[in-house]
């Protein structure tokens, strides 16, 4: 696997069109080094609120599609804002659904976390809560480098383009580190 191309799935924890986190997720394919492809996950918009009664009727197609995309990827990058010092409901809901699929897709999966916010902490509190969730799901979380883009409004332009060179470089370094983790685990 050391020279096989890798595919990472990016999951965005915001539904807002103008989201700084969505802008970062859209930038990832262009920041990926040779041999790494980053593809966007299906939207979380079509995943219904988790309900065990609904699950008993069968998993919704949007949940199955996301689960299949996670399983097919060599690694996952979650790019999410912080809501009320924690994980946004839409992302937590998707994770709750995915965690109930047979052959749990996050188990053993290399995973990186990124966040952006207008404040200086860049979503740090959300990241630590998300890490706790993924410990339970047995994902292999990349510890460093951590990506917390503070004051994102100064790094992403009005057209939703990530313009800050330092941030772009740092994001690329995290993708390289995630690739090393994925290759080590396969290895």
Coordinates of N, CA, C and O in Angstrom, one line a residue:
X1 N 0.8 -1.2 0.0 CA 0.0 0.0 0.0 C 0.9 1.3 0.0 O 0.4 2.3 -0.2
X2 N 2.2 1.1 0.2 CA 3.0 2.3 0.3 C 3.0 3.2 -0.9 O 3.2 4.4 -0.8
X3 N 2.8 2.7 -2.1 CA 2.7 3.6 -3.2 C 1.4 3.6 -3.9 O 1.2 4.2 -4.9
X4 N 0.4 2.8 -3.4 CA -0.9 2.9 -3.9 C -1.6 4.2 -3.6 O -1.5 4.7 -2.5
X5 N -2.3 4.8 -4.6 CA -3.0 6.0 -4.3 C -4.0 5.8 -3.3 O -4.6 4.8 -3.1
X6 N -4.3 6.8 -2.5 CA -5.2 6.8 -1.4 C -6.4 7.7 -1.7 O -6.2 8.8 -2.3
X7 N -7.6 7.3 -1.2 CA -8.7 8.2 -1.3 C -9.2 8.5 0.1 O -9.5 7.6 0.9
X8 N -9.4 9.8 0.4 CA -9.9 10.3 1.7 C -11.3 10.8 1.4 O -11.5 11.5 0.4
X9 N -12.2 10.6 2.3 CA -13.6 11.1 2.3 C -13.7 12.3 3.2 O -13.3 12.2 4.4
X10 N -14.1 13.4 2.7 CA -14.3 14.6 3.6 C -15.8 14.7 3.9 O -16.7 14.7 3.0
X11 N -16.1 14.8 5.2 CA -17.4 15.0 5.7 C -17.5 16.4 6.4 O -16.7 16.7 7.2
X12 N -18.5 17.2 5.9 CA -18.6 18.5 6.5 C -19.8 18.6 7.5 O -20.9 18.1 7.2
X13 N -19.5 19.1 8.6 CA -20.5 19.2 9.7 C -21.4 20.4 9.7 O -21.9 20.7 10.7
X14 N -21.4 21.0 8.6 CA -22.3 22.2 8.4 C -23.1 22.1 7.1 O -22.6 21.7 6.1
X15 N -24.3 22.5 7.2 CA -25.2 22.5 6.0 C -25.2 23.9 5.3 O -25.7 24.0 4.2
X16 N -24.7 24.9 6.0 CA -24.8 26.3 5.5 C -23.9 26.4 4.2 O -22.7 26.1 4.2
X17 N -24.5 27.0 3.2 CA -23.8 27.2 1.9 C -22.5 28.0 2.1 O -21.5 27.7 1.5
X18 N -22.6 29.0 2.9 CA -21.4 29.9 3.1 C -20.5 29.5 4.3 O -19.7 30.3 4.7
X19 N -20.6 28.3 4.7 CA -19.8 27.9 5.9 C -18.3 27.9 5.6 O -17.8 27.5 4.6
X20 N -17.6 28.4 6.6 CA -16.1 28.5 6.5 C -15.6 27.0 6.5 O -14.6 26.7 5.8
X21 N -16.2 26.1 7.2 CA -15.8 24.7 7.2 C -16.0 24.1 5.9 O -15.2 23.3 5.4
X22 N -17.2 24.4 5.2 CA -17.4 23.8 3.9 C -16.4 24.4 2.9 O -15.9 23.7 2.0
X23 N -16.0 25.6 3.1 CA -14.9 26.2 2.2 C -13.6 25.5 2.4 O -12.9 25.2 1.4
X24 N -13.3 25.1 3.6 CA -12.0 24.4 3.8 C -12.2 23.0 3.2 O -11.2 22.5 2.5
X25 N -13.3 22.3 3.4 CA -13.5 21.0 2.8 C -13.4 21.1 1.3 O -12.8 20.2 0.6
X26 N -13.9 22.1 0.7 CA -13.8 22.3 -0.8 C -12.4 22.5 -1.3 O -12.0 22.1 -2.4
X27 N -11.6 23.1 -0.4 CA -10.2 23.3 -0.8 C -9.3 22.1 -0.7 O -8.2 22.0 -1.3
X28 N -9.7 21.1 0.1 CA -8.9 19.9 0.3 C -8.4 19.2 -0.9 O -7.2 18.8 -1.0
X29 N -9.3 18.9 -1.9 CA -8.8 18.2 -3.1 C -7.6 18.9 -3.8 O -6.6 18.3 -4.2
X30 N -7.6 20.2 -3.8 CA -6.5 21.0 -4.4 C -5.3 21.1 -3.6 O -4.2 21.5 -4.1
X31 N -5.4 20.7 -2.3 CA -4.2 20.8 -1.4 C -3.6 19.4 -1.2 O -2.5 19.3 -0.6
X32 N -4.3 18.4 -1.7 CA -3.8 17.0 -1.5 C -2.5 16.8 -2.3 O -2.5 17.1 -3.5
X33 N -1.5 16.2 -1.7 CA -0.3 15.9 -2.5 C -0.5 14.7 -3.5 O -1.6 14.0 -3.4
X34 N 0.4 14.5 -4.4 CA 0.3 13.4 -5.3 C 0.1 12.1 -4.6 O 0.6 11.9 -3.5
X35 N -0.8 11.3 -5.2 CA -1.1 10.0 -4.6 C -2.3 10.0 -3.6 O -2.6 9.0 -3.0
X36 N -2.8 11.2 -3.3 CA -3.9 11.3 -2.4 C -5.1 12.1 -3.1 O -4.9 13.1 -3.7
X37 N -6.2 11.5 -3.1 CA -7.4 12.1 -3.7 C -8.4 12.3 -2.5 O -8.7 11.4 -1.7
X38 N -9.0 13.5 -2.5 CA -10.0 13.8 -1.5 C -11.3 14.0 -2.2 O -11.4 14.8 -3.1
X39 N -12.3 13.2 -1.8 CA -13.7 13.3 -2.3 C -14.7 13.7 -1.3 O -14.5 13.3 -0.1
X40 N -15.7 14.4 -1.7 CA -16.7 14.9 -0.7 C -17.7 13.8 -0.4 O -18.1 13.0 -1.3
X41 N -18.1 13.6 0.8 CA -19.1 12.7 1.2 C -20.5 13.1 0.7 O -20.7 14.3 0.5
X42 N -21.4 12.2 0.6 CA -22.8 12.6 0.4 C -23.2 13.6 1.4 O -22.8 13.5 2.6
X43 N -24.1 14.5 1.1 CA -24.6 15.5 2.0 C -25.3 14.9 3.2 O -26.0 13.8 3.1
X44 N -25.1 15.5 4.4 CA -25.8 15.0 5.6 C -27.2 15.5 5.6 O -28.0 15.1 6.5
X45 N -27.6 16.4 4.7 CA -28.9 17.0 4.7 C -30.0 16.0 4.6 O -31.1 16.3 5.1
X46 N -29.8 14.9 3.9 CA -30.9 14.0 3.7 C -31.0 12.9 4.7 O -31.9 12.0 4.6
X47 N -30.2 13.0 5.7 CA -30.2 11.9 6.8 C -31.3 12.4 7.8 O -31.2 13.5 8.4
X48 N -32.3 11.6 8.1 CA -33.3 11.9 9.0 C -32.8 11.9 10.4 O -31.8 11.3 10.7
X49 N -33.5 12.5 11.4 CA -33.1 12.4 12.8 C -33.2 11.0 13.2 O -34.0 10.2 12.8
X50 N -32.2 10.6 14.0 CA -32.1 9.2 14.4 C -33.3 8.8 15.2 O -33.8 9.5 16.1
X51 N -33.9 7.6 14.9 CA -35.1 7.1 15.5 C -35.0 5.6 15.4 O -34.9 5.1 14.3
X52 N -34.9 4.9 16.5 CA -34.8 3.4 16.5 C -36.0 2.8 15.8 O -35.8 1.7 15.2
X53 N -37.2 3.4 15.8 CA -38.3 2.9 15.1 C -38.1 2.9 13.6 O -38.4 2.0 12.9
X54 N -37.5 4.1 13.2 CA -37.2 4.2 11.7 C -36.1 3.2 11.4 O -36.2 2.6 10.3
X55 N -35.1 3.0 12.2 CA -34.1 2.0 11.9 C -34.7 0.6 11.8 O -34.2 -0.2 10.9
X56 N -35.7 0.3 12.6 CA -36.3 -1.0 12.6 C -37.0 -1.3 11.2 O -37.1 -2.4 10.8
X57 N -37.3 -0.2 10.5 CA -37.9 -0.3 9.2 C -36.9 -0.5 8.1 O -37.2 -0.8 7.0
X58 N -35.6 -0.3 8.5 CA -34.5 -0.4 7.5 C -33.8 0.9 7.5 O -34.3 2.0 7.7
X59 N -32.5 0.9 7.2 CA -31.7 2.1 7.2 C -32.0 2.9 6.0 O -32.2 2.4 4.9
X60 N -32.2 4.2 6.2 CA -32.5 5.1 5.1 C -31.3 5.1 4.0 O -30.1 4.9 4.4
X61 N -31.7 5.3 2.8 CA -30.7 5.3 1.7 C -29.5 6.2 1.9 O -28.3 5.9 1.6
X62 N -29.8 7.4 2.5 CA -28.7 8.4 2.7 C -27.7 7.9 3.8 O -26.5 8.2 3.7
X63 N -28.2 7.1 4.7 CA -27.3 6.6 5.8 C -26.4 5.5 5.1 O -25.2 5.4 5.3
X64 N -27.1 4.6 4.4 CA -26.3 3.5 3.7 C -25.3 4.1 2.8 O -24.2 3.6 2.7
X65 N -25.6 5.1 2.0 CA -24.7 5.7 1.1 C -23.5 6.3 1.8 O -22.3 6.1 1.4
X66 N -23.7 7.0 2.9 CA -22.6 7.5 3.7 C -21.8 6.4 4.3 O -20.5 6.4 4.2
X67 N -22.4 5.4 4.8 CA -21.6 4.3 5.4 C -20.8 3.6 4.3 O -19.6 3.2 4.6
X68 N -21.3 3.4 3.1 CA -20.6 2.7 2.0 C -19.4 3.6 1.6 O -18.3 3.1 1.4
X69 N -19.6 4.9 1.6 CA -18.5 5.8 1.2 C -17.4 5.8 2.3 O -16.2 5.9 1.9
X70 N -17.8 5.7 3.5 CA -16.8 5.7 4.6 C -16.0 4.4 4.5 O -14.7 4.4 4.5
X71 N -16.7 3.3 4.3 CA -16.0 2.0 4.2 C -15.0 1.9 3.0 O -13.9 1.4 3.1
X72 N -15.4 2.6 1.9 CA -14.6 2.5 0.7 C -13.4 3.4 0.7 O -12.4 3.2 0.0
X73 N -13.4 4.4 1.6 CA -12.3 5.4 1.7 C -11.1 4.8 2.5 O -11.3 3.9 3.4
X74 N -9.9 5.2 2.2 CA -8.7 4.9 3.0 C -8.6 5.7 4.3 O -7.9 5.3 5.2
X75 N -9.3 6.8 4.4 CA -9.4 7.6 5.6 C -10.5 8.6 5.4 O -11.0 8.8 4.4
X76 N -10.8 9.2 6.6 CA -11.9 10.2 6.6 C -11.3 11.5 7.2 O -10.6 11.5 8.2
X77 N -11.7 12.6 6.6 CA -11.4 14.0 7.2 C -12.8 14.6 7.5 O -13.6 14.8 6.6
X78 N -13.0 14.9 8.8 CA -14.2 15.6 9.2 C -13.8 17.1 9.4 O -12.9 17.4 10.1
X79 N -14.6 17.9 8.7 CA -14.4 19.4 8.8 C -15.7 20.0 9.3 O -16.7 19.9 8.7
X80 N -15.6 20.5 10.6 CA -16.9 20.9 11.2 C -16.7 22.1 12.1 O -15.7 22.3 12.7
X81 N -17.8 22.9 12.1 CA -17.8 24.0 13.1 C -18.1 23.5 14.5 O -18.3 22.3 14.7
X82 N -18.0 24.4 15.4 CA -18.3 24.2 16.8 C -19.6 24.9 17.1 O -19.8 26.1 16.8
X83 N -20.6 24.1 17.6 CA -21.9 24.7 18.0 C -22.0 24.6 19.5 O -22.0 23.5 20.0
X84 N -22.2 25.7 20.2 CA -22.5 25.6 21.6 C -21.4 24.8 22.4 O -21.7 24.0 23.2
X85 N -20.1 25.0 22.0 CA -19.0 24.4 22.6 C -18.9 22.9 22.3 O -18.2 22.2 22.9
X86 N -19.6 22.4 21.2 CA -19.6 21.0 21.0 C -19.8 20.7 19.5 O -19.7 21.5 18.6
X87 N -20.2 19.5 19.2 CA -20.4 18.9 17.9 C -21.8 19.4 17.4 O -22.8 19.3 18.1
X88 N -21.9 19.9 16.1 CA -23.1 20.3 15.6 C -24.1 19.1 15.5 O -23.7 17.9 15.2
X89 N -25.4 19.3 15.7 CA -26.4 18.3 15.7 C -26.4 17.5 14.4 O -26.6 16.2 14.5
X90 N -26.3 18.1 13.3 CA -26.4 17.4 12.0 C -25.2 16.4 11.9 O -25.5 15.2 11.4
X91 N -24.1 16.7 12.4 CA -22.9 15.8 12.4 C -23.1 14.6 13.4 O -22.9 13.5 13.1
X92 N -23.5 15.0 14.6 CA -23.7 14.0 15.6 C -24.8 13.0 15.2 O -24.7 11.8 15.4
X93 N -25.9 13.5 14.6 CA -27.0 12.7 14.1 C -26.5 11.7 13.1 O -26.8 10.5 13.1
X94 N -25.7 12.2 12.1 CA -25.1 11.3 11.1 C -24.2 10.2 11.7 O -24.3 9.0 11.3
X95 N -23.4 10.6 12.7 CA -22.6 9.6 13.4 C -23.4 8.6 14.1 O -23.1 7.4 14.1
X96 N -24.5 9.1 14.8 CA -25.4 8.1 15.5 C -25.9 7.1 14.5 O -26.0 5.9 14.9
X97 N -26.4 7.5 13.4 CA -26.9 6.6 12.4 C -25.8 5.6 11.9 O -26.0 4.4 11.9
X98 N -24.6 6.2 11.5 CA -23.6 5.3 11.0 C -23.1 4.3 12.0 O -22.7 3.2 11.7
X99 N -23.1 4.7 13.3 CA -22.6 3.8 14.3 C -23.5 2.6 14.5 O -23.0 1.6 15.0
X100 N -24.7 2.6 13.9 CA -25.6 1.5 14.1 C -25.6 0.5 12.8 O -26.2 -0.5 12.9
X101 N -24.8 0.9 11.8 CA -24.8 0.1 10.6 C -24.0 -1.2 10.9 O -23.0 -1.2 11.7
X102 N -24.4 -2.3 10.3 CA -23.6 -3.5 10.4 C -22.2 -3.2 9.9 O -22.0 -2.4 9.0
X103 N -21.2 -4.0 10.3 CA -19.8 -3.7 9.8 C -19.5 -2.3 10.0 O -19.2 -1.5 9.1
X104 N -19.5 -1.8 11.3 CA -19.4 -0.4 11.6 C -18.3 0.3 10.8 O -17.2 0.0 11.0
X105 N -18.7 1.3 10.0 CA -17.7 1.9 9.0 C -16.6 2.6 9.7 O -15.5 2.7 9.1
X106 N -16.7 3.2 10.9 CA -15.7 4.0 11.4 C -14.6 3.1 12.2 O -13.5 3.6 12.5
X107 N -15.0 1.9 12.5 CA -14.1 1.0 13.3 C -12.8 0.8 12.5 O -12.8 0.4 11.4
X108 N -11.7 1.2 13.1 CA -10.4 1.0 12.5 C -10.0 2.0 11.4 O -9.0 1.8 10.7
X109 N -10.9 2.9 11.2 CA -10.7 3.9 10.0 C -9.8 5.0 10.5 O -10.1 5.7 11.5
X110 N -8.7 5.3 9.7 CA -7.9 6.5 10.0 C -8.8 7.8 9.8 O -9.5 7.9 8.8
X111 N -8.7 8.7 10.7 CA -9.6 9.9 10.7 C -8.9 11.1 11.2 O -8.1 11.1 12.2
X112 N -9.0 12.2 10.5 CA -8.5 13.5 10.8 C -9.6 14.5 11.1 O -10.7 14.3 10.4
X113 N -9.4 15.4 12.0 CA -10.4 16.4 12.3 C -9.9 17.8 12.0 O -8.8 18.1 12.3
X114 N -10.8 18.6 11.4 CA -10.4 20.0 11.1 C -11.6 20.8 11.5 O -12.8 20.4 11.4
X115 N -11.3 22.1 11.9 CA -12.4 23.0 12.2 C -12.0 24.4 12.0 O -10.8 24.7 12.0
X116 N -13.0 25.2 11.7 CA -12.7 26.7 11.5 C -13.8 27.5 12.2 O -15.0 27.0 12.3
X117 N -13.4 28.6 12.7 CA -14.4 29.5 13.4 C -13.9 30.9 13.3 O -12.8 31.2 13.0
X118 N -14.8 31.8 13.6 CA -14.5 33.3 13.6 C -13.7 33.6 14.8 O -13.0 34.6 14.8
X119 N -13.8 32.8 15.9 CA -13.1 33.1 17.1 C -11.6 32.6 17.0 O -11.2 32.0 16.0
X120 N -10.9 32.9 18.0 CA -9.5 32.5 18.0 C -9.2 31.0 18.3 O -8.2 30.5 17.9
X121 N -10.2 30.3 19.0 CA -9.9 28.9 19.3 C -10.1 28.0 18.1 O -9.7 26.8 18.1
X122 N -10.8 28.4 17.1 CA -11.0 27.6 15.9 C -11.8 26.3 16.0 O -11.6 25.5 15.1
X123 N -12.6 26.2 17.0 CA -13.4 25.0 17.1 C -12.8 23.9 18.0 O -13.2 22.7 17.9
X124 N -11.8 24.3 18.9 CA -11.1 23.3 19.7 C -12.0 22.5 20.6 O -11.8 21.3 20.7
X125 N -13.0 23.1 21.2 CA -13.9 22.3 22.1 C -14.7 21.3 21.3 O -14.9 20.2 21.8
X126 N -15.1 21.6 20.1 CA -15.9 20.6 19.3 C -14.9 19.4 19.0 O -15.3 18.3 19.1
X127 N -13.7 19.7 18.7 CA -12.8 18.7 18.3 C -12.6 17.7 19.5 O -12.5 16.5 19.2
X128 N -12.5 18.2 20.7 CA -12.3 17.3 21.8 C -13.5 16.4 22.1 O -13.4 15.3 22.4
X129 N -14.7 17.0 21.9 CA -15.9 16.2 22.0 C -16.0 15.1 20.9 O -16.3 14.0 21.2
X130 N -15.6 15.5 19.7 CA -15.7 14.6 18.6 C -14.7 13.5 18.8 O -15.0 12.3 18.5
X131 N -13.5 13.8 19.3 CA -12.5 12.7 19.6 C -13.1 11.7 20.6 O -12.9 10.5 20.5
X132 N -13.8 12.2 21.6 CA -14.4 11.2 22.6 C -15.4 10.3 21.9 O -15.5 9.1 22.2
X133 N -16.2 10.8 21.0 CA -17.2 10.0 20.3 C -16.4 8.9 19.5 O -16.8 7.8 19.5
X134 N -15.4 9.3 18.8 CA -14.7 8.4 17.9 C -13.8 7.4 18.7 O -13.5 6.3 18.2
X135 N -13.5 7.7 19.9 CA -12.8 6.6 20.8 C -13.8 5.5 20.9 O -13.4 4.3 20.7
X136 N -15.1 5.8 21.2 CA -16.1 4.8 21.4 C -16.3 4.0 20.1 O -16.4 2.8 20.1
X137 N -16.2 4.7 18.9 CA -16.4 4.0 17.7 C -15.2 3.3 17.1 O -15.2 2.7 16.1
X138 N -14.1 3.4 17.8 CA -12.8 2.7 17.5 C -12.1 3.2 16.2 O -11.4 2.5 15.6
X139 N -12.4 4.5 15.9 CA -11.7 5.1 14.8 C -10.2 5.3 15.2 O -9.9 5.4 16.4
X140 N -9.3 5.4 14.2 CA -7.9 5.7 14.5 C -7.7 7.2 14.2 O -7.4 7.6 13.1
X141 N -7.8 8.0 15.3 CA -7.7 9.4 15.1 C -6.3 9.9 15.0 O -5.4 9.6 15.8
X142 N -6.0 10.7 14.0 CA -4.7 11.4 13.8 C -4.6 12.4 14.9 O -5.4 13.3 15.0
X143 N -3.5 12.3 15.7 CA -3.3 13.3 16.8 C -2.7 14.6 16.3 O -3.1 15.7 16.8
X144 N -1.7 14.5 15.4 CA -1.0 15.7 15.0 C -0.7 15.6 13.5 O -0.4 14.6 13.0
X145 N -0.7 16.7 12.8 CA -1.0 18.1 13.3 C -2.6 18.3 13.5 O -3.4 17.7 12.7
X146 N -2.9 19.0 14.5 CA -4.3 19.4 14.7 C -4.6 20.7 13.8 O -3.7 21.5 13.7
X147 N -5.8 20.7 13.2 CA -6.2 21.8 12.4 C -7.3 22.5 13.1 O -8.4 22.0 13.1
X148 N -7.1 23.7 13.6 CA -8.1 24.6 14.2 C -7.9 25.9 13.6 O -7.0 26.7 14.0
X149 N -8.7 26.3 12.6 CA -8.5 27.6 11.9 C -9.2 28.6 12.6 O -10.5 28.7 12.5
X150 N -8.5 29.4 13.4 CA -9.1 30.6 14.1 C -9.2 31.8 13.1 O -8.5 31.9 12.2
X151 N -10.2 32.6 13.4 CA -10.4 33.9 12.6 C -10.5 33.6 11.1 O -9.9 34.2 10.3
X152 N -11.3 32.6 10.8 CA -11.5 32.1 9.5 C -11.9 33.2 8.5 O -11.6 33.1 7.3
X153 N -12.7 34.1 9.0 CA -13.2 35.2 8.2 C -12.0 36.0 7.5 O -12.2 36.6 6.5
X154 N -10.8 35.9 8.1 CA -9.7 36.6 7.5 C -8.9 35.7 6.6 O -7.9 36.1 6.0
X155 N -9.3 34.4 6.4 CA -8.5 33.5 5.7 C -9.3 32.9 4.5 O -8.7 32.2 3.7
X156 N -10.6 33.2 4.5 CA -11.5 32.7 3.4 C -12.2 34.0 2.8 O -12.7 34.8 3.5
X157 N -12.1 34.1 1.5 CA -12.6 35.3 0.9 C -14.1 35.3 0.7 O -14.8 34.2 1.0
X158 N -14.7 36.3 0.2 CA -16.2 36.4 0.0 C -16.7 35.4 -1.0 O -17.9 35.1 -1.0
X159 N -15.9 34.8 -1.8 CA -16.3 33.8 -2.8 C -16.1 32.4 -2.2 O -16.3 31.4 -2.9
X160 N -15.7 32.3 -0.9 CA -15.6 31.0 -0.3 C -14.3 30.3 -0.6 O -14.2 29.1 -0.5
X161 N -13.3 31.0 -1.0 CA -12.0 30.4 -1.4 C -11.0 30.6 -0.2 O -10.9 31.7 0.3
X162 N -10.3 29.6 0.2 CA -9.3 29.6 1.2 C -8.1 30.3 0.6 O -7.4 29.8 -0.3
X163 N -7.8 31.5 1.1 CA -6.7 32.3 0.5 C -5.5 32.4 1.4 O -4.4 32.8 0.9
X164 N -5.5 32.0 2.6 CA -4.4 32.1 3.5 C -3.4 31.0 3.2 O -3.6 29.8 3.4
X165 N -2.2 31.4 2.8 CA -1.1 30.4 2.3 C -0.7 29.5 3.5 O -0.5 28.3 3.3
X166 N -0.5 30.1 4.7 CA -0.1 29.3 5.8 C -1.1 28.2 6.2 O -0.7 27.1 6.4
X167 N -2.4 28.5 6.1 CA -3.4 27.6 6.4 C -3.5 26.5 5.3 O -3.6 25.3 5.6
X168 N -3.3 26.9 4.1 CA -3.3 25.9 3.0 C -2.2 24.9 3.2 O -2.3 23.7 3.0
X169 N -1.0 25.4 3.5 CA 0.2 24.6 3.7 C -0.1 23.6 4.9 O 0.3 22.4 4.8
X170 N -0.6 24.1 5.9 CA -0.8 23.3 7.1 C -1.8 22.2 6.8 O -1.7 21.0 7.3
X171 N -2.9 22.5 6.1 CA -3.9 21.5 5.7 C -3.2 20.4 4.9 O -3.5 19.2 5.1
X172 N -2.4 20.8 4.0 CA -1.7 19.8 3.2 C -0.8 18.9 4.0 O -0.7 17.7 3.8
X173 N -0.2 19.4 5.0 CA 0.6 18.6 5.9 C -0.2 17.6 6.7 O 0.2 16.5 7.0
X174 N -1.4 18.0 7.1 CA -2.3 17.1 7.8 C -2.7 15.9 6.9 O -2.7 14.8 7.3
X175 N -2.9 16.2 5.6 CA -3.3 15.2 4.6 C -2.1 14.2 4.5 O -2.3 13.0 4.4
X176 N -0.9 14.7 4.5 CA 0.3 13.8 4.4 C 0.4 12.9 5.6 O 0.7 11.7 5.5
X177 N 0.1 13.5 6.8 CA 0.2 12.8 8.0 C -0.9 11.7 8.1 O -0.7 10.6 8.5
X178 N -2.1 12.0 7.6 CA -3.2 11.0 7.5 C -2.8 9.9 6.6 O -3.1 8.7 6.9
X179 N -2.2 10.2 5.5 CA -1.7 9.2 4.5 C -0.7 8.3 5.2 O -0.8 7.0 5.0
X180 N 0.2 8.8 6.0 CA 1.2 8.0 6.7 C 0.5 7.1 7.6 O 0.9 5.9 7.8
X181 N -0.5 7.6 8.4 CA -1.2 6.8 9.3 C -2.0 5.6 8.6 O -1.9 4.5 9.0
X182 N -2.6 6.0 7.5 CA -3.4 5.0 6.7 C -2.5 3.9 6.2 O -2.8 2.7 6.2
X183 N -1.3 4.3 5.7 CA -0.4 3.3 5.2 C 0.2 2.5 6.3 O 0.4 1.3 6.1
X184 N 0.5 3.1 7.4 CA 1.1 2.3 8.6 C 0.0 1.3 9.0 O 0.4 0.1 9.3
X185 N -1.2 1.7 9.1 CA -2.2 0.7 9.6 C -2.5 -0.4 8.6 O -2.8 -1.5 9.0
X186 N -2.3 -0.1 7.3 CA -2.5 -1.2 6.3 C -1.3 -2.1 6.2 O -1.4 -3.2 5.6
X187 N -0.2 -1.7 6.7 CA 0.9 -2.3 6.6 C 1.8 -3.2 6.7 O 2.4 -4.1 6.5

